[in-house]
């Protein structure tokens, strides 16, 4: 994207709404605070995979190329003192990396920065020159700017007399960007500030306290030193701490994914020259095969789709096909046949603006792609085809036995098998990615993948790893940012790890959309947001004719849910003042949300202020997030109960949650298993073995056939039909609340970090369930009640329980293995 267009996009993204007469959000919850304990900050960076550039004790690894200037270590910080400008630089050069440095400016006139990919000329007057991320203590407020020290001057923003002509072309736009409040106020003038600079090929980004200030391409330097600056004010001490680097690219699969050799399920000779091999399911990988004898060349075709009994060599959308030529003879033994390389899947600094770097797979694997079938063309019929193996990539800790589900509906069982395998098959990159189109994590995709991974596998470190990746490589949609709060909250609830949360909490403040909120607590969407950034659903045709306005119901539902989760997490790690501020802000926003967005006459929510249109999205998102007042729930659920699957597989996660959580479990199951082409039944009936990105190609012609966000039943069935969810962080307490959904039986195993929970229930003459818990988990039990039911028995003995609507709620928690029955009146 040209620089000018990027600036316009940046300005539109960060425009701050006008005042509406209420109190503004407290500064403590609008941006990260890095003044906390230095040991905590240091531990946080280590936990996120960074390498220290400074050991906190001495200046090992650093040098001062000047004959003046003093650098010393004080209480784990580097202090620079001088009466002339100088730089302390690393002894090692770096090329592609993400570097993080915290700076505390002195009072009074002060200016500093972080040098990166810089150079040292010991014979020059200005010995250190090159790229710098600016730390500007003046009223100009250009902190986070991109400066070329002792060379070309200001790059972004640019200004006459201090910038070269090429950079003055974007003077107006760049200065306007730095005048917007979110950038102008990013620096904490009297405290610590975290600068994070990422260099990937020619792409340079600068972030200040979690706010991206620069995204620019420059080809001048590909490597160099890291440096820190004293500007030369006599008597001033510049302080630096937590200097870390992460060299790029990172390849998560090198440590976390293994290749599994798989035998063919079937082998079929198609004609005199071609043999079709079926591996049963799609997986990401390539093949190993004995070297064919003979002369000339042959071809290996890889495919996800068949057409007329052959691999479809011109499949629709981004359904995968590829061919690799091989030369016959000349070698002995086995060889690896890699799949063709899709340049987009390995791109680290592509020309598409929105995309962060692709997640690479290990070079030693050779290239991989998703395929089920292989055609070997040009090899004689006596070749040992049965010795061909697919080398399939899966998480090296995946446990097929960690989870199970079976019920009285065979279609639902097939859906479970499809969705569970979809989660397994998409672990190939070591972090959650968007299938095979771009191989990058997206926040919403990753969250849906995460919660399904928790319910299908017993080792889910990939979730936390993906969270850290996305915090450094975020994407563009509005609602995707709050999904980072959801990811952190889900990981904390799953693990109960307060230290993990504490190390990431402050950075999450940039993900709540607070910078777009008005004084009434609601988020504003400008024209660019309405046309591009506000997602509602994806693809666009799945939005149920949603009408975009400045105050958008779906965007605000996500914002409110995010700040409520932030309040809960703040409380958990002892940040009570933050928690109170988030709670107050959430309450303000909820009041405004109900007042401005609820249509009292219709009893449902509008899409936004300024329209009378009501989509299902404007109603099931608030319902799923608990934003609907108690006296309005019946009306909203009744309206939704008449709707079909008028949303994508992504939004269906929330639609189904809204139904399950509000007594509409049978409707949810009916939608999951519906006939037609907008259900998971349609997916399994199609023969796919990994869930799709969309319900069908006609709804998204470029859809992937290997997309984990289409696998929502992998978490919906354990959480709602079996009824198992965590009640407290770390699973010290679980909730068992099964929803029969018209089924006569269901049983399964739900993994937790404390061991599996086994559930088996029947729903025939009466409801009966056996719950088997790990020793360190107790469970709150909530069971379905018929109108005639009279009480509850545990192992044949009556227990205290309260009937609430159509549920029996047990007074006491249960432990170990128990059988619980809902009793019925004795028959005559």
JSON list of N, CA, C and O in Angstrom, two decimals, residues 549-590:
[
{"chain": "A", "resi": 549, "resn": "UNK", "atom": "N", "xyz": [-23.55, 1.65, 11.11]},
{"chain": "A", "resi": 549, "resn": "UNK", "atom": "CA", "xyz": [-23.74, 3.03, 11.56]},
{"chain": "A", "resi": 549, "resn": "UNK", "atom": "C", "xyz": [-22.57, 3.42, 12.47]},
{"chain": "A", "resi": 549, "resn": "UNK", "atom": "O", "xyz": [-21.71, 2.60, 12.78]},
{"chain": "A", "resi": 550, "resn": "UNK", "atom": "N", "xyz": [-22.59, 4.68, 12.90]},
{"chain": "A", "resi": 550, "resn": "UNK", "atom": "CA", "xyz": [-21.49, 5.16, 13.75]},
{"chain": "A", "resi": 550, "resn": "UNK", "atom": "C", "xyz": [-21.45, 4.39, 15.07]},
{"chain": "A", "resi": 550, "resn": "UNK", "atom": "O", "xyz": [-20.37, 4.04, 15.56]},
{"chain": "A", "resi": 551, "resn": "UNK", "atom": "N", "xyz": [-22.59, 4.14, 15.67]},
{"chain": "A", "resi": 551, "resn": "UNK", "atom": "CA", "xyz": [-22.65, 3.37, 16.90]},
{"chain": "A", "resi": 551, "resn": "UNK", "atom": "C", "xyz": [-23.26, 2.01, 16.55]},
{"chain": "A", "resi": 551, "resn": "UNK", "atom": "O", "xyz": [-24.45, 1.89, 16.29]},
{"chain": "A", "resi": 552, "resn": "UNK", "atom": "N", "xyz": [-22.41, 1.02, 16.52]},
{"chain": "A", "resi": 552, "resn": "UNK", "atom": "CA", "xyz": [-22.69, -0.30, 15.98]},
{"chain": "A", "resi": 552, "resn": "UNK", "atom": "C", "xyz": [-22.95, -1.27, 17.14]},
{"chain": "A", "resi": 552, "resn": "UNK", "atom": "O", "xyz": [-22.14, -1.38, 18.07]},
{"chain": "A", "resi": 553, "resn": "UNK", "atom": "N", "xyz": [-24.07, -1.97, 17.11]},
{"chain": "A", "resi": 553, "resn": "UNK", "atom": "CA", "xyz": [-24.45, -2.84, 18.22]},
{"chain": "A", "resi": 553, "resn": "UNK", "atom": "C", "xyz": [-23.46, -3.98, 18.43]},
{"chain": "A", "resi": 553, "resn": "UNK", "atom": "O", "xyz": [-23.09, -4.29, 19.57]},
{"chain": "A", "resi": 554, "resn": "UNK", "atom": "N", "xyz": [-23.01, -4.60, 17.36]},
{"chain": "A", "resi": 554, "resn": "UNK", "atom": "CA", "xyz": [-22.11, -5.74, 17.49]},
{"chain": "A", "resi": 554, "resn": "UNK", "atom": "C", "xyz": [-20.76, -5.30, 18.03]},
{"chain": "A", "resi": 554, "resn": "UNK", "atom": "O", "xyz": [-20.21, -5.91, 18.96]},
{"chain": "A", "resi": 555, "resn": "UNK", "atom": "N", "xyz": [-20.19, -4.25, 17.46]},
{"chain": "A", "resi": 555, "resn": "UNK", "atom": "CA", "xyz": [-18.90, -3.74, 17.94]},
{"chain": "A", "resi": 555, "resn": "UNK", "atom": "C", "xyz": [-18.99, -3.40, 19.43]},
{"chain": "A", "resi": 555, "resn": "UNK", "atom": "O", "xyz": [-18.09, -3.73, 20.22]},
{"chain": "A", "resi": 556, "resn": "UNK", "atom": "N", "xyz": [-20.06, -2.77, 19.84]},
{"chain": "A", "resi": 556, "resn": "UNK", "atom": "CA", "xyz": [-20.19, -2.38, 21.24]},
{"chain": "A", "resi": 556, "resn": "UNK", "atom": "C", "xyz": [-20.42, -3.57, 22.16]},
{"chain": "A", "resi": 556, "resn": "UNK", "atom": "O", "xyz": [-19.97, -3.57, 23.30]},
{"chain": "A", "resi": 557, "resn": "UNK", "atom": "N", "xyz": [-21.10, -4.60, 21.66]},
{"chain": "A", "resi": 557, "resn": "UNK", "atom": "CA", "xyz": [-21.24, -5.81, 22.46]},
{"chain": "A", "resi": 557, "resn": "UNK", "atom": "C", "xyz": [-19.87, -6.42, 22.74]},
{"chain": "A", "resi": 557, "resn": "UNK", "atom": "O", "xyz": [-19.57, -6.84, 23.88]},
{"chain": "A", "resi": 558, "resn": "UNK", "atom": "N", "xyz": [-19.01, -6.47, 21.73]},
{"chain": "A", "resi": 558, "resn": "UNK", "atom": "CA", "xyz": [-17.66, -7.00, 21.93]},
{"chain": "A", "resi": 558, "resn": "UNK", "atom": "C", "xyz": [-16.87, -6.12, 22.91]},
{"chain": "A", "resi": 558, "resn": "UNK", "atom": "O", "xyz": [-16.14, -6.63, 23.77]},
{"chain": "A", "resi": 559, "resn": "UNK", "atom": "N", "xyz": [-16.99, -4.82, 22.76]},
{"chain": "A", "resi": 559, "resn": "UNK", "atom": "CA", "xyz": [-16.26, -3.90, 23.65]},
{"chain": "A", "resi": 559, "resn": "UNK", "atom": "C", "xyz": [-16.67, -4.11, 25.10]},
{"chain": "A", "resi": 559, "resn": "UNK", "atom": "O", "xyz": [-15.82, -4.21, 26.00]},
{"chain": "A", "resi": 560, "resn": "UNK", "atom": "N", "xyz": [-17.97, -4.18, 25.34]},
{"chain": "A", "resi": 560, "resn": "UNK", "atom": "CA", "xyz": [-18.44, -4.32, 26.72]},
{"chain": "A", "resi": 560, "resn": "UNK", "atom": "C", "xyz": [-17.99, -5.66, 27.31]},
{"chain": "A", "resi": 560, "resn": "UNK", "atom": "O", "xyz": [-17.54, -5.73, 28.47]},
{"chain": "A", "resi": 561, "resn": "UNK", "atom": "N", "xyz": [-18.12, -6.72, 26.54]},
{"chain": "A", "resi": 561, "resn": "UNK", "atom": "CA", "xyz": [-17.67, -8.02, 27.04]},
{"chain": "A", "resi": 561, "resn": "UNK", "atom": "C", "xyz": [-16.18, -8.00, 27.36]},
{"chain": "A", "resi": 561, "resn": "UNK", "atom": "O", "xyz": [-15.72, -8.55, 28.36]},
{"chain": "A", "resi": 562, "resn": "UNK", "atom": "N", "xyz": [-15.39, -7.32, 26.52]},
{"chain": "A", "resi": 562, "resn": "UNK", "atom": "CA", "xyz": [-13.94, -7.25, 26.74]},
{"chain": "A", "resi": 562, "resn": "UNK", "atom": "C", "xyz": [-13.62, -6.50, 28.03]},
{"chain": "A", "resi": 562, "resn": "UNK", "atom": "O", "xyz": [-12.78, -6.95, 28.83]},
{"chain": "A", "resi": 563, "resn": "UNK", "atom": "N", "xyz": [-14.26, -5.36, 28.28]},
{"chain": "A", "resi": 563, "resn": "UNK", "atom": "CA", "xyz": [-13.90, -4.61, 29.49]},
{"chain": "A", "resi": 563, "resn": "UNK", "atom": "C", "xyz": [-14.44, -5.29, 30.75]},
{"chain": "A", "resi": 563, "resn": "UNK", "atom": "O", "xyz": [-13.85, -5.16, 31.83]},
{"chain": "A", "resi": 564, "resn": "UNK", "atom": "N", "xyz": [-15.53, -6.06, 30.63]},
{"chain": "A", "resi": 564, "resn": "UNK", "atom": "CA", "xyz": [-15.98, -6.83, 31.79]},
{"chain": "A", "resi": 564, "resn": "UNK", "atom": "C", "xyz": [-14.98, -7.94, 32.11]},
{"chain": "A", "resi": 564, "resn": "UNK", "atom": "O", "xyz": [-14.70, -8.20, 33.28]},
{"chain": "A", "resi": 565, "resn": "UNK", "atom": "N", "xyz": [-14.45, -8.57, 31.09]},
{"chain": "A", "resi": 565, "resn": "UNK", "atom": "CA", "xyz": [-13.42, -9.59, 31.33]},
{"chain": "A", "resi": 565, "resn": "UNK", "atom": "C", "xyz": [-12.14, -8.96, 31.86]},
{"chain": "A", "resi": 565, "resn": "UNK", "atom": "O", "xyz": [-11.46, -9.54, 32.72]},
{"chain": "A", "resi": 566, "resn": "UNK", "atom": "N", "xyz": [-11.80, -7.76, 31.38]},
{"chain": "A", "resi": 566, "resn": "UNK", "atom": "CA", "xyz": [-10.62, -7.07, 31.91]},
{"chain": "A", "resi": 566, "resn": "UNK", "atom": "C", "xyz": [-10.80, -6.77, 33.39]},
{"chain": "A", "resi": 566, "resn": "UNK", "atom": "O", "xyz": [-9.84, -6.88, 34.18]},
{"chain": "A", "resi": 567, "resn": "UNK", "atom": "N", "xyz": [-12.00, -6.38, 33.79]},
{"chain": "A", "resi": 567, "resn": "UNK", "atom": "CA", "xyz": [-12.25, -6.11, 35.21]},
{"chain": "A", "resi": 567, "resn": "UNK", "atom": "C", "xyz": [-12.03, -7.37, 36.04]},
{"chain": "A", "resi": 567, "resn": "UNK", "atom": "O", "xyz": [-11.41, -7.33, 37.12]},
{"chain": "A", "resi": 568, "resn": "UNK", "atom": "N", "xyz": [-12.53, -8.50, 35.56]},
{"chain": "A", "resi": 568, "resn": "UNK", "atom": "CA", "xyz": [-12.37, -9.76, 36.29]},
{"chain": "A", "resi": 568, "resn": "UNK", "atom": "C", "xyz": [-10.89, -10.14, 36.41]},
{"chain": "A", "resi": 568, "resn": "UNK", "atom": "O", "xyz": [-10.43, -10.56, 37.47]},
{"chain": "A", "resi": 569, "resn": "UNK", "atom": "N", "xyz": [-10.15, -9.98, 35.31]},
{"chain": "A", "resi": 569, "resn": "UNK", "atom": "CA", "xyz": [-8.73, -10.34, 35.34]},
{"chain": "A", "resi": 569, "resn": "UNK", "atom": "C", "xyz": [-7.93, -9.37, 36.21]},
{"chain": "A", "resi": 569, "resn": "UNK", "atom": "O", "xyz": [-7.01, -9.78, 36.92]},
{"chain": "A", "resi": 570, "resn": "UNK", "atom": "N", "xyz": [-8.27, -8.08, 36.15]},
{"chain": "A", "resi": 570, "resn": "UNK", "atom": "CA", "xyz": [-7.59, -7.11, 37.00]},
{"chain": "A", "resi": 570, "resn": "UNK", "atom": "C", "xyz": [-7.76, -7.46, 38.47]},
{"chain": "A", "resi": 570, "resn": "UNK", "atom": "O", "xyz": [-6.82, -7.40, 39.26]},
{"chain": "A", "resi": 571, "resn": "UNK", "atom": "N", "xyz": [-8.98, -7.83, 38.83]},
{"chain": "A", "resi": 571, "resn": "UNK", "atom": "CA", "xyz": [-9.25, -8.21, 40.22]},
{"chain": "A", "resi": 571, "resn": "UNK", "atom": "C", "xyz": [-8.43, -9.42, 40.63]},
{"chain": "A", "resi": 571, "resn": "UNK", "atom": "O", "xyz": [-7.90, -9.48, 41.74]},
{"chain": "A", "resi": 572, "resn": "UNK", "atom": "N", "xyz": [-8.27, -10.36, 39.71]},
{"chain": "A", "resi": 572, "resn": "UNK", "atom": "CA", "xyz": [-7.57, -11.61, 40.02]},
{"chain": "A", "resi": 572, "resn": "UNK", "atom": "C", "xyz": [-6.09, -11.39, 40.32]},
{"chain": "A", "resi": 572, "resn": "UNK", "atom": "O", "xyz": [-5.48, -12.14, 41.09]},
{"chain": "A", "resi": 573, "resn": "UNK", "atom": "N", "xyz": [-5.48, -10.36, 39.70]},
{"chain": "A", "resi": 573, "resn": "UNK", "atom": "CA", "xyz": [-4.05, -10.14, 39.91]},
{"chain": "A", "resi": 573, "resn": "UNK", "atom": "C", "xyz": [-3.78, -8.95, 40.84]},
{"chain": "A", "resi": 573, "resn": "UNK", "atom": "O", "xyz": [-2.68, -8.41, 40.87]},
{"chain": "A", "resi": 574, "resn": "UNK", "atom": "N", "xyz": [-4.80, -8.54, 41.57]},
{"chain": "A", "resi": 574, "resn": "UNK", "atom": "CA", "xyz": [-4.60, -7.53, 42.60]},
{"chain": "A", "resi": 574, "resn": "UNK", "atom": "C", "xyz": [-4.64, -6.10, 42.13]},
{"chain": "A", "resi": 574, "resn": "UNK", "atom": "O", "xyz": [-4.26, -5.20, 42.88]},
{"chain": "A", "resi": 575, "resn": "UNK", "atom": "N", "xyz": [-5.13, -5.84, 40.91]},
{"chain": "A", "resi": 575, "resn": "UNK", "atom": "CA", "xyz": [-5.23, -4.46, 40.42]},
{"chain": "A", "resi": 575, "resn": "UNK", "atom": "C", "xyz": [-6.67, -3.97, 40.64]},
{"chain": "A", "resi": 575, "resn": "UNK", "atom": "O", "xyz": [-7.45, -3.80, 39.70]},
{"chain": "A", "resi": 576, "resn": "UNK", "atom": "N", "xyz": [-7.00, -3.75, 41.90]},
{"chain": "A", "resi": 576, "resn": "UNK", "atom": "CA", "xyz": [-8.37, -3.44, 42.26]},
{"chain": "A", "resi": 576, "resn": "UNK", "atom": "C", "xyz": [-8.85, -2.10, 41.71]},
{"chain": "A", "resi": 576, "resn": "UNK", "atom": "O", "xyz": [-10.02, -1.96, 41.33]},
{"chain": "A", "resi": 577, "resn": "UNK", "atom": "N", "xyz": [-7.97, -1.12, 41.66]},
{"chain": "A", "resi": 577, "resn": "UNK", "atom": "CA", "xyz": [-8.41, 0.18, 41.15]},
{"chain": "A", "resi": 577, "resn": "UNK", "atom": "C", "xyz": [-8.73, 0.09, 39.66]},
{"chain": "A", "resi": 577, "resn": "UNK", "atom": "O", "xyz": [-9.69, 0.70, 39.18]},
{"chain": "A", "resi": 578, "resn": "UNK", "atom": "N", "xyz": [-7.92, -0.68, 38.92]},
{"chain": "A", "resi": 578, "resn": "UNK", "atom": "CA", "xyz": [-8.24, -0.92, 37.51]},
{"chain": "A", "resi": 578, "resn": "UNK", "atom": "C", "xyz": [-9.57, -1.64, 37.39]},
{"chain": "A", "resi": 578, "resn": "UNK", "atom": "O", "xyz": [-10.40, -1.31, 36.54]},
{"chain": "A", "resi": 579, "resn": "UNK", "atom": "N", "xyz": [-9.76, -2.67, 38.23]},
{"chain": "A", "resi": 579, "resn": "UNK", "atom": "CA", "xyz": [-11.00, -3.44, 38.17]},
{"chain": "A", "resi": 579, "resn": "UNK", "atom": "C", "xyz": [-12.21, -2.53, 38.38]},
{"chain": "A", "resi": 579, "resn": "UNK", "atom": "O", "xyz": [-13.21, -2.61, 37.66]},
{"chain": "A", "resi": 580, "resn": "UNK", "atom": "N", "xyz": [-12.13, -1.64, 39.37]},
{"chain": "A", "resi": 580, "resn": "UNK", "atom": "CA", "xyz": [-13.25, -0.74, 39.64]},
{"chain": "A", "resi": 580, "resn": "UNK", "atom": "C", "xyz": [-13.48, 0.21, 38.47]},
{"chain": "A", "resi": 580, "resn": "UNK", "atom": "O", "xyz": [-14.64, 0.50, 38.11]},
{"chain": "A", "resi": 581, "resn": "UNK", "atom": "N", "xyz": [-12.40, 0.68, 37.86]},
{"chain": "A", "resi": 581, "resn": "UNK", "atom": "CA", "xyz": [-12.55, 1.57, 36.71]},
{"chain": "A", "resi": 581, "resn": "UNK", "atom": "C", "xyz": [-13.17, 0.85, 35.52]},
{"chain": "A", "resi": 581, "resn": "UNK", "atom": "O", "xyz": [-14.04, 1.40, 34.83]},
{"chain": "A", "resi": 582, "resn": "UNK", "atom": "N", "xyz": [-12.73, -0.38, 35.26]},
{"chain": "A", "resi": 582, "resn": "UNK", "atom": "CA", "xyz": [-13.33, -1.16, 34.17]},
{"chain": "A", "resi": 582, "resn": "UNK", "atom": "C", "xyz": [-14.80, -1.45, 34.46]},
{"chain": "A", "resi": 582, "resn": "UNK", "atom": "O", "xyz": [-15.66, -1.38, 33.57]},
{"chain": "A", "resi": 583, "resn": "UNK", "atom": "N", "xyz": [-15.11, -1.80, 35.70]},
{"chain": "A", "resi": 583, "resn": "UNK", "atom": "CA", "xyz": [-16.50, -2.10, 36.06]},
{"chain": "A", "resi": 583, "resn": "UNK", "atom": "C", "xyz": [-17.39, -0.88, 35.88]},
{"chain": "A", "resi": 583, "resn": "UNK", "atom": "O", "xyz": [-18.52, -0.98, 35.36]},
{"chain": "A", "resi": 584, "resn": "UNK", "atom": "N", "xyz": [-16.89, 0.27, 36.29]},
{"chain": "A", "resi": 584, "resn": "UNK", "atom": "CA", "xyz": [-17.69, 1.49, 36.15]},
{"chain": "A", "resi": 584, "resn": "UNK", "atom": "C", "xyz": [-17.90, 1.83, 34.67]},
{"chain": "A", "resi": 584, "resn": "UNK", "atom": "O", "xyz": [-18.99, 2.24, 34.26]},
{"chain": "A", "resi": 585, "resn": "UNK", "atom": "N", "xyz": [-16.86, 1.64, 33.90]},
{"chain": "A", "resi": 585, "resn": "UNK", "atom": "CA", "xyz": [-16.97, 1.93, 32.46]},
{"chain": "A", "resi": 585, "resn": "UNK", "atom": "C", "xyz": [-17.94, 0.96, 31.79]},
{"chain": "A", "resi": 585, "resn": "UNK", "atom": "O", "xyz": [-18.73, 1.35, 30.93]},
{"chain": "A", "resi": 586, "resn": "UNK", "atom": "N", "xyz": [-17.89, -0.31, 32.19]},
{"chain": "A", "resi": 586, "resn": "UNK", "atom": "CA", "xyz": [-18.80, -1.30, 31.63]},
{"chain": "A", "resi": 586, "resn": "UNK", "atom": "C", "xyz": [-20.25, -0.97, 31.98]},
{"chain": "A", "resi": 586, "resn": "UNK", "atom": "O", "xyz": [-21.15, -1.08, 31.14]},
{"chain": "A", "resi": 587, "resn": "UNK", "atom": "N", "xyz": [-20.46, -0.55, 33.20]},
{"chain": "A", "resi": 587, "resn": "UNK", "atom": "CA", "xyz": [-21.83, -0.21, 33.62]},
{"chain": "A", "resi": 587, "resn": "UNK", "atom": "C", "xyz": [-22.36, 0.99, 32.83]},
{"chain": "A", "resi": 587, "resn": "UNK", "atom": "O", "xyz": [-23.51, 1.01, 32.39]},
{"chain": "A", "resi": 588, "resn": "UNK", "atom": "N", "xyz": [-21.51, 2.01, 32.64]},
{"chain": "A", "resi": 588, "resn": "UNK", "atom": "CA", "xyz": [-21.90, 3.16, 31.84]},
{"chain": "A", "resi": 588, "resn": "UNK", "atom": "C", "xyz": [-22.25, 2.73, 30.43]},
{"chain": "A", "resi": 588, "resn": "UNK", "atom": "O", "xyz": [-23.28, 3.13, 29.87]},
{"chain": "A", "resi": 589, "resn": "UNK", "atom": "N", "xyz": [-21.38, 1.90, 29.84]},
{"chain": "A", "resi": 589, "resn": "UNK", "atom": "CA", "xyz": [-21.59, 1.46, 28.45]},
{"chain": "A", "resi": 589, "resn": "UNK", "atom": "C", "xyz": [-22.86, 0.62, 28.34]},
{"chain": "A", "resi": 589, "resn": "UNK", "atom": "O", "xyz": [-23.62, 0.75, 27.36]},
{"chain": "A", "resi": 590, "resn": "UNK", "atom": "N", "xyz": [-23.13, -0.24, 29.32]},
{"chain": "A", "resi": 590, "resn": "UNK", "atom": "CA", "xyz": [-24.33, -1.09, 29.27]},
{"chain": "A", "resi": 590, "resn": "UNK", "atom": "C", "xyz": [-25.61, -0.24, 29.34]},
{"chain": "A", "resi": 590, "resn": "UNK", "atom": "O", "xyz": [-26.59, -0.52, 28.65]}
]
